[in-house]
PDB file of C-alpha atoms in Angstrom:
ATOM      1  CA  UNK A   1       6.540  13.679 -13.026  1.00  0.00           C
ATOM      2  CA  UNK A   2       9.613  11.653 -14.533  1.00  0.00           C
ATOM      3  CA  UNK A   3       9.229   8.380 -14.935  1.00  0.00           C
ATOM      4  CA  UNK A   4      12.722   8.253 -15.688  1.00  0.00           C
ATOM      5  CA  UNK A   5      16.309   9.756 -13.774  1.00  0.00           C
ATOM      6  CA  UNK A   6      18.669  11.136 -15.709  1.00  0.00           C
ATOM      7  CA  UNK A   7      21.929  10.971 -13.457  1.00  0.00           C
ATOM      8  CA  UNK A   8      25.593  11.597 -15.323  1.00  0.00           C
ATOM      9  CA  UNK A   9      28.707  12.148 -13.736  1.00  0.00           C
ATOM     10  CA  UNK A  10      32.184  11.415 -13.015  1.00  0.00           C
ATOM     11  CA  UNK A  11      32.655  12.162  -8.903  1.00  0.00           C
ATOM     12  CA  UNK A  12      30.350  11.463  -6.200  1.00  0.00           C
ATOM     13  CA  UNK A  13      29.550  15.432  -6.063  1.00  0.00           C
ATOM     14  CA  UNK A  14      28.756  15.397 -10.087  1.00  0.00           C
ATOM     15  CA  UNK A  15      26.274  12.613  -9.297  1.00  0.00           C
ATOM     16  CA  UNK A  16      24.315  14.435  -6.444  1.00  0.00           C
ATOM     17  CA  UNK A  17      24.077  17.545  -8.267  1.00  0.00           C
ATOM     18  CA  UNK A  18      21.921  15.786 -11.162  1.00  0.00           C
ATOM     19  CA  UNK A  19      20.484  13.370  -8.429  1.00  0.00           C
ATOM     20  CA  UNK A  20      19.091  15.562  -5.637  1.00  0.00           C
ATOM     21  CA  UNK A  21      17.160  18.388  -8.191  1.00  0.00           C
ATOM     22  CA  UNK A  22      15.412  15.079  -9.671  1.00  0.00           C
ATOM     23  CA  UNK A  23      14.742  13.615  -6.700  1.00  0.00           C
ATOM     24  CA  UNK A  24      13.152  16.469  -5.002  1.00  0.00           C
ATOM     25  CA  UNK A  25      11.001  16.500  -8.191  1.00  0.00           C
ATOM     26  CA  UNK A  26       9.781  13.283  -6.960  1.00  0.00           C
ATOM     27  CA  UNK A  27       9.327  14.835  -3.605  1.00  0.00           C
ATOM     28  CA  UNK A  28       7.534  17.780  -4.429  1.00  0.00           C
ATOM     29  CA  UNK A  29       5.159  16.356  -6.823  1.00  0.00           C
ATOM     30  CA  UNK A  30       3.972  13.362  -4.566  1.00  0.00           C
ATOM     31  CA  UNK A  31       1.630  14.137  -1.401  1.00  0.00           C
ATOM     32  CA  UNK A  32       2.001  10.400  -0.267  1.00  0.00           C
ATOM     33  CA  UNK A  33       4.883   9.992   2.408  1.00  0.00           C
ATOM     34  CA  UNK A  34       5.734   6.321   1.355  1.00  0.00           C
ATOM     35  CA  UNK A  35       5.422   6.584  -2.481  1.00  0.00           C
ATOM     36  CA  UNK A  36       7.894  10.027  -2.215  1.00  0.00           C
ATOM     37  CA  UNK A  37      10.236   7.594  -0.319  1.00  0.00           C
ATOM     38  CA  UNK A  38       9.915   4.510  -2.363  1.00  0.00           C
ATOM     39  CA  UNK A  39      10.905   6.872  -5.335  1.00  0.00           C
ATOM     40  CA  UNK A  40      13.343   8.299  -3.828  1.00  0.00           C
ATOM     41  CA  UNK A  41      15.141   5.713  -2.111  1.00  0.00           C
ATOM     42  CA  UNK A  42      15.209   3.571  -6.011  1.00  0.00           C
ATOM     43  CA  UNK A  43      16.666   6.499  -7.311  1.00  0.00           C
ATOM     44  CA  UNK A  44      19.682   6.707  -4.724  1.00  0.00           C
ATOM     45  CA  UNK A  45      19.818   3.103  -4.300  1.00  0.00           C
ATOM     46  CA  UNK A  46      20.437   2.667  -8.261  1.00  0.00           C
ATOM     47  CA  UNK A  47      22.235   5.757  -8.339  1.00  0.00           C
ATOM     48  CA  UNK A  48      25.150   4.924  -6.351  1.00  0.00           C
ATOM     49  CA  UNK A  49      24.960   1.223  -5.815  1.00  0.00           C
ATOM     50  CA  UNK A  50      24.933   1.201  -2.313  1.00  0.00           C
ATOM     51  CA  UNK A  51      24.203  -2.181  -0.466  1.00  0.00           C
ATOM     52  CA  UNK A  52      21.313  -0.844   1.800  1.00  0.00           C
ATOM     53  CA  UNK A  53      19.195   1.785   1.209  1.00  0.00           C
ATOM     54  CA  UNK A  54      15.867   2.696   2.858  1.00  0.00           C
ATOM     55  CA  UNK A  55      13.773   4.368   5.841  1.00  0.00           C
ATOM     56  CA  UNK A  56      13.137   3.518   8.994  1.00  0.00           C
ATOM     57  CA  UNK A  57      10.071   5.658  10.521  1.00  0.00           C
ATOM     58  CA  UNK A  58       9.469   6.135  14.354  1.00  0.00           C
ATOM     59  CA  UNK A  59       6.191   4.736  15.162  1.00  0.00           C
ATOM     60  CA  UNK A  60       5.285   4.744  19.043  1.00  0.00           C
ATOM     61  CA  UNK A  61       8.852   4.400  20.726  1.00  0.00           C
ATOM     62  CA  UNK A  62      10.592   2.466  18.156  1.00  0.00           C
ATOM     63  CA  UNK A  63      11.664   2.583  14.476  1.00  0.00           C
ATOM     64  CA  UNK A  64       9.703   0.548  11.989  1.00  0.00           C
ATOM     65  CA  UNK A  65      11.150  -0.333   8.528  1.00  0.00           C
ATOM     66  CA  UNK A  66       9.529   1.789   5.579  1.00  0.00           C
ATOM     67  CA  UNK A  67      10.564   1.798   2.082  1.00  0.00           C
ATOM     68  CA  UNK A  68      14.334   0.431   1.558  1.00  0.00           C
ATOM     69  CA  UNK A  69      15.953  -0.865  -1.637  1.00  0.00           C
ATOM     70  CA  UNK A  70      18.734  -4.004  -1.222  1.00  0.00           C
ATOM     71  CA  UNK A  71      18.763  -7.107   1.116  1.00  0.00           C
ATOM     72  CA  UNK A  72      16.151  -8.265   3.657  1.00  0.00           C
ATOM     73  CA  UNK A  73      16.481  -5.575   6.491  1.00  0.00           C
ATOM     74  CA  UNK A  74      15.993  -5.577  10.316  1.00  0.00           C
ATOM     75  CA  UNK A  75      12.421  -4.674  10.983  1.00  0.00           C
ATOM     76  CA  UNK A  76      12.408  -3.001  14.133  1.00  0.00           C
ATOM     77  CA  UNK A  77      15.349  -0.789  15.908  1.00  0.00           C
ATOM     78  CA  UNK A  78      15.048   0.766  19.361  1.00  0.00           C
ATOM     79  CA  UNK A  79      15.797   4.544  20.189  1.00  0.00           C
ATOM     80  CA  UNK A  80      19.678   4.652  21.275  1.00  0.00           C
ATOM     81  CA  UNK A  81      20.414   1.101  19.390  1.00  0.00           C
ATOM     82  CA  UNK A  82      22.829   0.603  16.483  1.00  0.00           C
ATOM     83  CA  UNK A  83      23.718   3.630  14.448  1.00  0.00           C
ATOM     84  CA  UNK A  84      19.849   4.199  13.203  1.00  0.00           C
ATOM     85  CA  UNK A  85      18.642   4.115  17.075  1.00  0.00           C
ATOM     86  CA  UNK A  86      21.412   6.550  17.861  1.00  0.00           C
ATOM     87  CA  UNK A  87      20.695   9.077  15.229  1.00  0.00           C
ATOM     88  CA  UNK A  88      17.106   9.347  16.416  1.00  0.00           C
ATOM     89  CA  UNK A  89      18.278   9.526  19.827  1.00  0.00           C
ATOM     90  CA  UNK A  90      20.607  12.333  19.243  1.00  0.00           C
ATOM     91  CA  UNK A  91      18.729  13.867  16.243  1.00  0.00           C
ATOM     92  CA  UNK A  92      22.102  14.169  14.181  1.00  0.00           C
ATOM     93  CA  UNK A  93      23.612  12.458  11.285  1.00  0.00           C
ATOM     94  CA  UNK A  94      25.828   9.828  12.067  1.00  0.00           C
ATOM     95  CA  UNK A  95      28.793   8.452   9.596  1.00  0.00           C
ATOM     96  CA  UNK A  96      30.111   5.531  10.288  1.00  0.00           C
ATOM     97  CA  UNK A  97      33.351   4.364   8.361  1.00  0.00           C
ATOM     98  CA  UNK A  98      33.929   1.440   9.878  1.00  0.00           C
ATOM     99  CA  UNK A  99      30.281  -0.313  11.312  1.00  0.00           C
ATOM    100  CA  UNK A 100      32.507  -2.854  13.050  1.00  0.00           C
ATOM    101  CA  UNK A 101      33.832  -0.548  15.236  1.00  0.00           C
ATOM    102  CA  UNK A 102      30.503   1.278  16.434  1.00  0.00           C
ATOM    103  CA  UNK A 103      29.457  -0.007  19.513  1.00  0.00           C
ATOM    104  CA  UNK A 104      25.968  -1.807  19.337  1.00  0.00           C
ATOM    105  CA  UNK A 105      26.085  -1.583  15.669  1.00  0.00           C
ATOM    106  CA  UNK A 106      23.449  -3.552  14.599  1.00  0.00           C
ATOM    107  CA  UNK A 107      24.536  -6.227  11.762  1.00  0.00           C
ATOM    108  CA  UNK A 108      21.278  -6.771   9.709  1.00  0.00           C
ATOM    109  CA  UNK A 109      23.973  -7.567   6.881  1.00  0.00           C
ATOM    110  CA  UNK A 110      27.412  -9.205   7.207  1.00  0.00           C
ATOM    111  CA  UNK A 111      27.867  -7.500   4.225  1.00  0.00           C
ATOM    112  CA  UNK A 112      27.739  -4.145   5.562  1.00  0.00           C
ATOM    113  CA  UNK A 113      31.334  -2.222   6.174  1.00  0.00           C
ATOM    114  CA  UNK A 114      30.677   1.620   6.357  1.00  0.00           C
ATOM    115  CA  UNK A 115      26.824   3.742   6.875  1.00  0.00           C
ATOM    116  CA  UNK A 116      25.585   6.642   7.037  1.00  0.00           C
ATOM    117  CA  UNK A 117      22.264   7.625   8.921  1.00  0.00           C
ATOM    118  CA  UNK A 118      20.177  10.803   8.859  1.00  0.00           C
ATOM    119  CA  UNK A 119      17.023  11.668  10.833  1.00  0.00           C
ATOM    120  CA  UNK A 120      13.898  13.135   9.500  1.00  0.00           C
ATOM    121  CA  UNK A 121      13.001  16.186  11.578  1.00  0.00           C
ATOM    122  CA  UNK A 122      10.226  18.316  11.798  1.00  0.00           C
ATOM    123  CA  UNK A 123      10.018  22.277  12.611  1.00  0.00           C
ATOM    124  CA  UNK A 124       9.477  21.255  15.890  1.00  0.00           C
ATOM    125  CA  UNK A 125      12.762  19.047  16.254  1.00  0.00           C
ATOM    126  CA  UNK A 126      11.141  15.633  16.343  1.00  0.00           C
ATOM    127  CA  UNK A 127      12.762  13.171  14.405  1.00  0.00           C
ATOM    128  CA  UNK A 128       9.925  11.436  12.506  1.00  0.00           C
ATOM    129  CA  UNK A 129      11.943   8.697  10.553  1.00  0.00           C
ATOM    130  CA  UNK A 130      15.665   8.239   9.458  1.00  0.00           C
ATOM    131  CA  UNK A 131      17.215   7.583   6.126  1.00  0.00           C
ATOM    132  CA  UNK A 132      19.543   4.358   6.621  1.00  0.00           C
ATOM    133  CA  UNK A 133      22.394   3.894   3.574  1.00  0.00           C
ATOM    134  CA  UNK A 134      24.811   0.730   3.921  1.00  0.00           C
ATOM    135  CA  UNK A 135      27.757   0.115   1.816  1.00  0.00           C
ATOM    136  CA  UNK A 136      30.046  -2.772   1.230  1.00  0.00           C
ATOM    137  CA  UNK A 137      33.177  -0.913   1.244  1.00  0.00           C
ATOM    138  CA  UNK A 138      34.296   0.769   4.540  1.00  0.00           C
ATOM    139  CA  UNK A 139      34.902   4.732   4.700  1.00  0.00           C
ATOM    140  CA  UNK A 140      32.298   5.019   1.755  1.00  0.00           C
ATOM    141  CA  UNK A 141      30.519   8.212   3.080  1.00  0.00           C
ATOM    142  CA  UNK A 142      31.553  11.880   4.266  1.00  0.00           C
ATOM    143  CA  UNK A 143      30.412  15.275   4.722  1.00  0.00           C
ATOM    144  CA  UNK A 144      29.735  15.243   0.667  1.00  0.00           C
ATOM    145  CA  UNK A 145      26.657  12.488   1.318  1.00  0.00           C
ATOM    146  CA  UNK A 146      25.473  14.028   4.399  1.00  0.00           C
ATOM    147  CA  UNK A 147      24.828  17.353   3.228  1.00  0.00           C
ATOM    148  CA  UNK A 148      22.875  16.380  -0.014  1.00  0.00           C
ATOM    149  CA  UNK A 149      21.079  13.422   1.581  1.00  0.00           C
ATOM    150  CA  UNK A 150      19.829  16.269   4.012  1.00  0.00           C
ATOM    151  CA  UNK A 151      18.415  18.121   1.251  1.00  0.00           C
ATOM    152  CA  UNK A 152      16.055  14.964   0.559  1.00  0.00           C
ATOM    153  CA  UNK A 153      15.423  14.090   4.157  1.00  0.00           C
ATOM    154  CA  UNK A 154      14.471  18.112   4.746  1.00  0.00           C
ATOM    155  CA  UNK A 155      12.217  17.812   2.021  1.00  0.00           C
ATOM    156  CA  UNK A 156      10.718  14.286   3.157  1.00  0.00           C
ATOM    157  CA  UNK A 157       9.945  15.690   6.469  1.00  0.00           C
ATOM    158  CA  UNK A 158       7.957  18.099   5.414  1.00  0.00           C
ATOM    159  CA  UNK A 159       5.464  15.387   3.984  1.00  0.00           C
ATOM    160  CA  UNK A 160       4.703  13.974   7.723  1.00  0.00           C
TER     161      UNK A 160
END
């Protein structure tokens, strides 16, 4: 395995397509569910230099805070609550331009303007944990972040 990324690129799409074959490198050659996301969530974090990075896996009936990367985070999140609760609860991505405008958002930054939230699902359609990403600038993400952060979260689920 790498110990190192090697990400270049001009556009958001230039920097996923170096990220995401390196990253599921990370994935593929780790059998431990928290050291694969550790990795991987460093690697995105410092990749794009997004505020809030990290996982949040469902443990009993709630999420639990796993590996992140930025500020102190909310620990705990119920199904249905803020964007991460919702995603589980509807097993879909959700991308949210403006946070202040989503209705229960959940503020564990004041920092936070714009997120983007995709669930971890199984072959059986459970959603095991979500991957959480925060910016400071509103309208950060779009369909170009949700389909290559699905690659990794596809990839991560299959580690559960």
């Amino acid at each position: 395995m790498a110990e190192n990324l090697l990400i270049q690129g001009n556009s958001k799409e230039e920097l996923y397509q170096n990220l995401i074959p390196q990253a599921l490198a990370l994935i593929e050659g780790e059998s431990d569910l928290i050291a694969a996301m550790a990795n991987v969530c460093a690697a995105m974090h410092h990749t794009f230099g997004w505020l809030w990075t990290g996982f949040y896996i469902v443990k009993q009936d709630e999420l639990v805070l796993g590996p992140f990367q930025g500020p102190i985070a909310c620990t705990r999140i119920q199904k249905g609550r803020g964007v991460c609760g919702s995603a589980w609860a509807q097993a879909q991505t959700l991308v949210v331009p403006d946070v202040d405008a989503f209705a229960g958002h959940i503020a564990c930054s004041s920092l936070a303007r714009s997120e983007i939230v995709l669930p971890l699902i199984n072959s059986d359609g459970v959603v095991l944990a979500v991957l959480d990403v925060d910016s400071a600038e509103l309208a950060t993400f779009d369909e170009i972040d949700a389909r290559y952060l699905a690659q990794v979260c596809e990839a991560l689920a299959r580690l559960f």
